[in-house]
CSV table of C-alpha atoms in Angstrom, one decimal:
chain,number,residue,atom,x,y,z
A,20,GLU,CA,-13.5,23.9,-119.1
A,21,GLY,CA,-15.9,24.5,-116.8
A,22,GLN,CA,-16.5,28.8,-116.7
A,23,LEU,CA,-18.7,30.7,-113.8
A,24,LEU,CA,-19.5,35.0,-114.4
A,25,GLU,CA,-20.9,36.8,-111.8
A,26,SER,CA,-22.4,39.8,-112.4
A,27,GLY,CA,-25.1,42.3,-110.3
A,28,GLY,CA,-23.0,43.7,-107.8
A,29,GLY,CA,-22.6,47.6,-107.1
A,30,LEU,CA,-22.8,50.3,-104.7
A,31,VAL,CA,-26.5,49.9,-102.2
A,32,GLN,CA,-27.6,51.7,-99.3
A,33,PRO,CA,-27.9,49.9,-95.7
A,34,GLY,CA,-31.0,48.1,-96.1
A,35,GLY,CA,-31.4,48.1,-99.7
A,36,SER,CA,-31.4,45.2,-102.2
A,37,LEU,CA,-29.5,43.3,-104.7
A,38,ARG,CA,-29.9,40.3,-107.0
A,39,LEU,CA,-26.3,38.2,-108.1
A,40,SER,CA,-26.3,36.1,-110.9
A,41,CYS,CA,-23.7,33.7,-112.0
A,42,THR,CA,-23.7,32.4,-115.6
A,43,ALA,CA,-22.4,28.4,-115.9
A,44,SER,CA,-20.7,27.2,-119.3
A,45,GLY,CA,-18.3,24.5,-119.9
A,46,PHE,CA,-20.1,21.8,-117.8
A,47,THR,CA,-23.8,20.3,-117.3
A,48,PHE,CA,-24.6,23.3,-114.3
A,49,SER,CA,-28.2,21.0,-114.0
A,50,SER,CA,-26.1,18.0,-112.4
A,51,TYR,CA,-23.9,20.3,-109.6
A,52,ALA,CA,-24.6,22.0,-106.2
A,53,MET,CA,-23.6,25.3,-106.6
A,54,SER,CA,-22.7,28.1,-103.6
A,55,TRP,CA,-22.0,31.8,-102.8
A,56,VAL,CA,-18.6,32.5,-101.1
A,57,ARG,CA,-17.9,35.9,-100.1
A,58,GLN,CA,-14.6,37.9,-99.1
A,59,ALA,CA,-14.8,40.9,-96.7
A,60,PRO,CA,-11.7,43.6,-98.0
A,61,GLY,CA,-8.6,42.4,-96.8
A,62,LYS,CA,-10.4,39.6,-95.1
A,63,GLY,CA,-10.8,35.8,-95.6
A,64,LEU,CA,-13.7,33.5,-97.4
A,65,GLU,CA,-17.0,32.7,-96.1
A,66,TRP,CA,-19.4,30.8,-97.3
A,67,VAL,CA,-22.9,31.9,-97.9
A,68,SER,CA,-25.0,29.8,-99.3
A,69,LEU,CA,-25.4,26.3,-100.9
A,70,ILE,CA,-28.3,25.0,-103.5
A,71,SER,CA,-28.3,21.1,-104.4
A,72,TYR,CA,-28.6,20.5,-108.0
A,73,SER,CA,-32.1,20.1,-108.6
A,74,GLY,CA,-32.9,23.3,-106.3
A,75,GLY,CA,-34.1,21.0,-103.7
A,76,ARG,CA,-31.8,21.7,-100.7
A,77,ILE,CA,-30.7,24.7,-99.5
A,78,TYR,CA,-28.3,26.1,-96.7
A,79,TYR,CA,-27.1,29.3,-95.5
A,80,ALA,CA,-25.1,30.4,-93.1
A,81,ASP,CA,-26.7,32.4,-89.5
A,82,SER,CA,-24.9,35.5,-90.9
A,83,VAL,CA,-27.6,35.8,-94.2
A,84,LYS,CA,-30.3,33.3,-93.4
A,85,GLY,CA,-33.6,35.6,-93.6
A,86,ARG,CA,-32.0,37.5,-95.5
A,87,PHE,CA,-30.4,35.9,-98.6
A,88,THR,CA,-32.2,33.8,-101.0
A,89,ILE,CA,-30.4,31.2,-103.6
A,90,ALA,CA,-32.2,30.5,-106.3
A,91,ARG,CA,-31.7,28.3,-109.8
A,92,ASP,CA,-32.6,28.3,-113.2
A,93,ASN,CA,-31.7,25.2,-114.7
A,94,SER,CA,-32.8,25.9,-117.9
A,95,LYS,CA,-30.7,29.3,-118.0
A,96,ASN,CA,-27.9,28.0,-116.6
A,97,THR,CA,-27.8,30.8,-114.2
A,98,LEU,CA,-27.7,30.8,-109.9
A,99,TYR,CA,-29.0,33.7,-108.0
A,100,VAL,CA,-28.7,35.0,-105.0
A,101,GLN,CA,-31.7,37.9,-103.5
A,102,MET,CA,-29.6,39.8,-101.1
A,103,ASN,CA,-32.4,42.1,-98.9
A,104,SER,CA,-32.2,44.3,-95.9
A,105,LEU,CA,-28.4,44.3,-96.7
A,106,ARG,CA,-26.0,45.8,-94.0
A,107,VAL,CA,-22.1,47.5,-93.8
A,108,GLU,CA,-21.1,43.8,-92.8
A,109,ASP,CA,-22.2,42.3,-96.2
A,110,THR,CA,-19.4,44.3,-98.2
A,111,ALA,CA,-17.4,41.7,-99.9
A,112,VAL,CA,-16.2,40.4,-103.2
A,113,TYR,CA,-19.2,37.5,-104.3
A,114,TYR,CA,-17.8,34.5,-106.0
A,115,CYS,CA,-19.7,32.1,-106.9
A,116,ALA,CA,-18.5,28.4,-106.4
A,117,LYS,CA,-19.7,24.7,-108.1
A,118,SER,CA,-19.1,22.0,-105.9
A,119,ARG,CA,-16.7,18.8,-107.1
A,120,GLU,CA,-19.4,16.1,-107.3
A,121,GLY,CA,-21.3,15.8,-104.6
A,122,THR,CA,-23.5,18.2,-102.9
A,123,THR,CA,-20.9,17.8,-99.9
A,124,ASP,CA,-17.9,18.5,-101.7
A,125,ALA,CA,-14.8,20.9,-102.4
A,126,PHE,CA,-15.4,23.8,-105.0
A,127,ASP,CA,-13.6,23.6,-108.2
A,128,ILE,CA,-14.5,26.2,-110.2
A,129,TRP,CA,-14.9,29.6,-109.0
A,130,GLY,CA,-16.0,32.6,-111.1
A,131,GLN,CA,-14.1,36.0,-111.0
A,132,GLY,CA,-16.1,37.5,-108.3
A,133,THR,CA,-18.5,40.4,-108.2
A,134,VAL,CA,-17.9,43.7,-105.6
A,135,VAL,CA,-21.4,44.1,-103.2
A,136,THR,CA,-20.7,47.5,-101.5
A,137,VAL,CA,-23.2,48.8,-98.0
A,138,SER,CA,-22.7,52.1,-97.7
A,139,SER,CA,-24.3,55.4,-97.0
B,24,ASP,CA,-20.4,25.0,-86.1
B,25,ILE,CA,-17.0,23.3,-87.2
B,26,GLN,CA,-13.9,25.8,-86.9
B,27,MET,CA,-10.6,25.8,-88.8
B,28,THR,CA,-7.7,26.8,-87.7
B,29,GLN,CA,-4.7,27.0,-89.7
B,30,SER,CA,-0.7,27.9,-88.8
B,31,PRO,CA,1.2,30.0,-89.4
B,32,SER,CA,-0.8,32.6,-90.3
B,33,THR,CA,2.3,34.1,-92.2
B,34,LEU,CA,5.4,32.2,-93.4
B,35,SER,CA,8.1,33.4,-95.0
B,36,ALA,CA,10.5,31.3,-97.2
B,37,SER,CA,12.6,31.1,-100.3
B,38,VAL,CA,12.4,29.2,-103.8
B,39,GLY,CA,12.8,25.8,-103.4
B,40,ASP,CA,12.3,25.6,-99.9
B,41,ARG,CA,10.0,22.8,-98.4
B,42,VAL,CA,6.7,24.5,-97.3
B,43,THR,CA,4.2,22.9,-94.6
B,44,ILE,CA,0.8,24.3,-93.1
B,45,THR,CA,-1.1,22.8,-90.7
B,46,CYS,CA,-5.3,23.1,-90.5
B,47,ARG,CA,-7.1,21.9,-87.5
B,48,ALA,CA,-10.4,20.9,-87.2
B,49,SER,CA,-13.0,21.9,-84.0
B,50,GLN,CA,-14.2,18.0,-84.1
B,51,SER,CA,-13.5,15.0,-86.6
B,52,ILE,CA,-14.3,15.8,-90.5
B,53,SER,CA,-12.8,12.4,-91.4
B,54,ASN,CA,-11.1,13.8,-94.6
B,55,TRP,CA,-13.7,15.9,-95.7
B,56,LEU,CA,-11.6,18.9,-96.2
B,57,ALA,CA,-9.9,20.7,-99.4
B,58,TRP,CA,-7.0,23.1,-99.8
B,59,TYR,CA,-7.1,26.2,-102.1
B,60,GLN,CA,-4.7,28.9,-103.3
B,61,GLN,CA,-5.7,32.7,-103.7
B,62,LYS,CA,-3.7,35.5,-105.4
B,63,PRO,CA,-4.3,39.4,-105.1
B,64,GLY,CA,-7.5,39.8,-106.6
B,65,LYS,CA,-8.1,36.5,-108.1
B,66,ALA,CA,-10.4,33.8,-107.1
B,67,PRO,CA,-9.4,30.8,-105.5
B,68,LYS,CA,-8.2,27.8,-106.9
B,69,LEU,CA,-8.8,24.0,-105.4
B,70,LEU,CA,-5.6,22.3,-104.7
B,71,ILE,CA,-6.5,19.4,-102.6
B,72,TYR,CA,-9.8,17.8,-102.0
B,73,ASP,CA,-10.7,15.1,-100.0
B,74,ALA,CA,-7.6,15.8,-98.0
B,75,SER,CA,-5.0,14.2,-100.2
B,76,SER,CA,-6.3,13.9,-103.5
B,77,LEU,CA,-4.6,16.3,-105.8
B,78,GLU,CA,-6.9,18.0,-108.3
B,79,SER,CA,-6.5,17.9,-112.2
B,80,GLY,CA,-3.6,20.3,-113.4
B,81,VAL,CA,-2.2,21.4,-109.9
B,82,PRO,CA,1.2,20.4,-109.9
B,83,SER,CA,2.6,17.7,-107.7
B,84,ARG,CA,4.8,19.5,-105.6
B,85,PHE,CA,1.5,20.3,-103.8
B,86,SER,CA,0.7,17.9,-101.5
B,87,GLY,CA,-1.7,17.2,-98.7
B,88,SER,CA,-2.5,14.9,-95.8
B,89,GLY,CA,-4.1,14.1,-92.4
B,90,SER,CA,-7.6,13.1,-91.2
B,91,GLY,CA,-9.8,13.3,-88.4
B,92,THR,CA,-8.8,16.6,-86.8
B,93,GLU,CA,-5.1,17.5,-88.1
B,94,PHE,CA,-4.3,18.0,-91.7
B,95,THR,CA,-1.1,19.5,-93.3
B,96,LEU,CA,-0.5,21.1,-97.2
B,97,THR,CA,2.8,20.5,-98.1
B,98,ILE,CA,4.9,22.5,-100.9
B,99,SER,CA,8.2,20.3,-102.1
B,100,SER,CA,10.0,22.9,-103.5
B,101,LEU,CA,8.6,26.3,-103.3
B,102,GLN,CA,8.3,28.1,-106.6
B,103,PRO,CA,7.7,31.8,-107.3
B,104,GLU,CA,4.1,31.2,-108.7
B,105,ASP,CA,3.4,29.5,-104.9
B,106,PHE,CA,3.9,33.0,-103.1
B,107,ALA,CA,0.1,33.8,-102.1
B,108,THR,CA,-2.3,33.0,-99.7
B,109,TYR,CA,-3.8,29.3,-98.8
B,110,TYR,CA,-7.0,28.2,-97.1
B,111,CYS,CA,-8.0,25.1,-95.8
B,112,GLN,CA,-11.8,24.1,-95.8
B,113,GLN,CA,-14.5,21.5,-94.3
B,114,TYR,CA,-17.4,20.3,-96.0
B,115,LYS,CA,-18.1,17.3,-93.7
B,116,SER,CA,-21.4,19.8,-92.3
B,117,ASN,CA,-23.0,22.7,-93.0
B,118,PRO,CA,-22.0,25.6,-92.5
B,119,TRP,CA,-19.2,25.1,-94.7
B,120,THR,CA,-16.1,26.9,-92.8
B,121,PHE,CA,-12.8,27.8,-94.4
B,122,GLY,CA,-9.6,28.5,-92.1
B,123,GLN,CA,-8.3,31.8,-91.8
B,124,GLY,CA,-5.9,31.7,-94.3
B,125,THR,CA,-1.9,31.4,-94.5
B,126,LYS,CA,0.1,33.9,-96.0
B,127,VAL,CA,3.4,32.8,-97.7
B,128,GLU,CA,5.7,35.4,-98.3
B,129,ILE,CA,8.5,35.8,-100.0
B,130,LYS,CA,11.8,35.9,-97.1
């Protein structure tokens, strides 16, 4: 049974930076696309970014383009997102999620989430 | 961007009821649609992929149907553990988008 474990969340001031990590186990991490999905307090789910299995294709939501950078280290079974120029509206629980098979697919494994709070 | 619209936003139902949630896409997404269940404080859980395929381990009382722009999630006989929020999601094209959610409450 595959598992994902996020870390790196915390409190940061507007304009600050934070790097989240997501460590995978129980499946061949290097074979699957991975995403970050966030959920603001009391709100719905918002897809943030996706990286293909090799890292060769990367996509971002318009709301984070130019500020967030997704990356992966397949040798460490770890997914990252570097978040710069953080805004109050980036406050959310951030989940990492695995694509079921192809790059364009449902998300079949989710982490437990890590909380990012952007506030002065 | 493809917009996903769910209805209703909230649904009150009793244990044993048959429940149907609708999801409409702003343009055709073929069958590139998933349904997720989320309970408070927990991560979403995949229930249905490719509009009608049941994820492994998900009870058979959950079913999905539809193609193109209109989709439904049906729970044939609502169980106590099914009270949660349900989201549809399209994965036909970037950006991958979710519906706003449907909260299933106890009547």
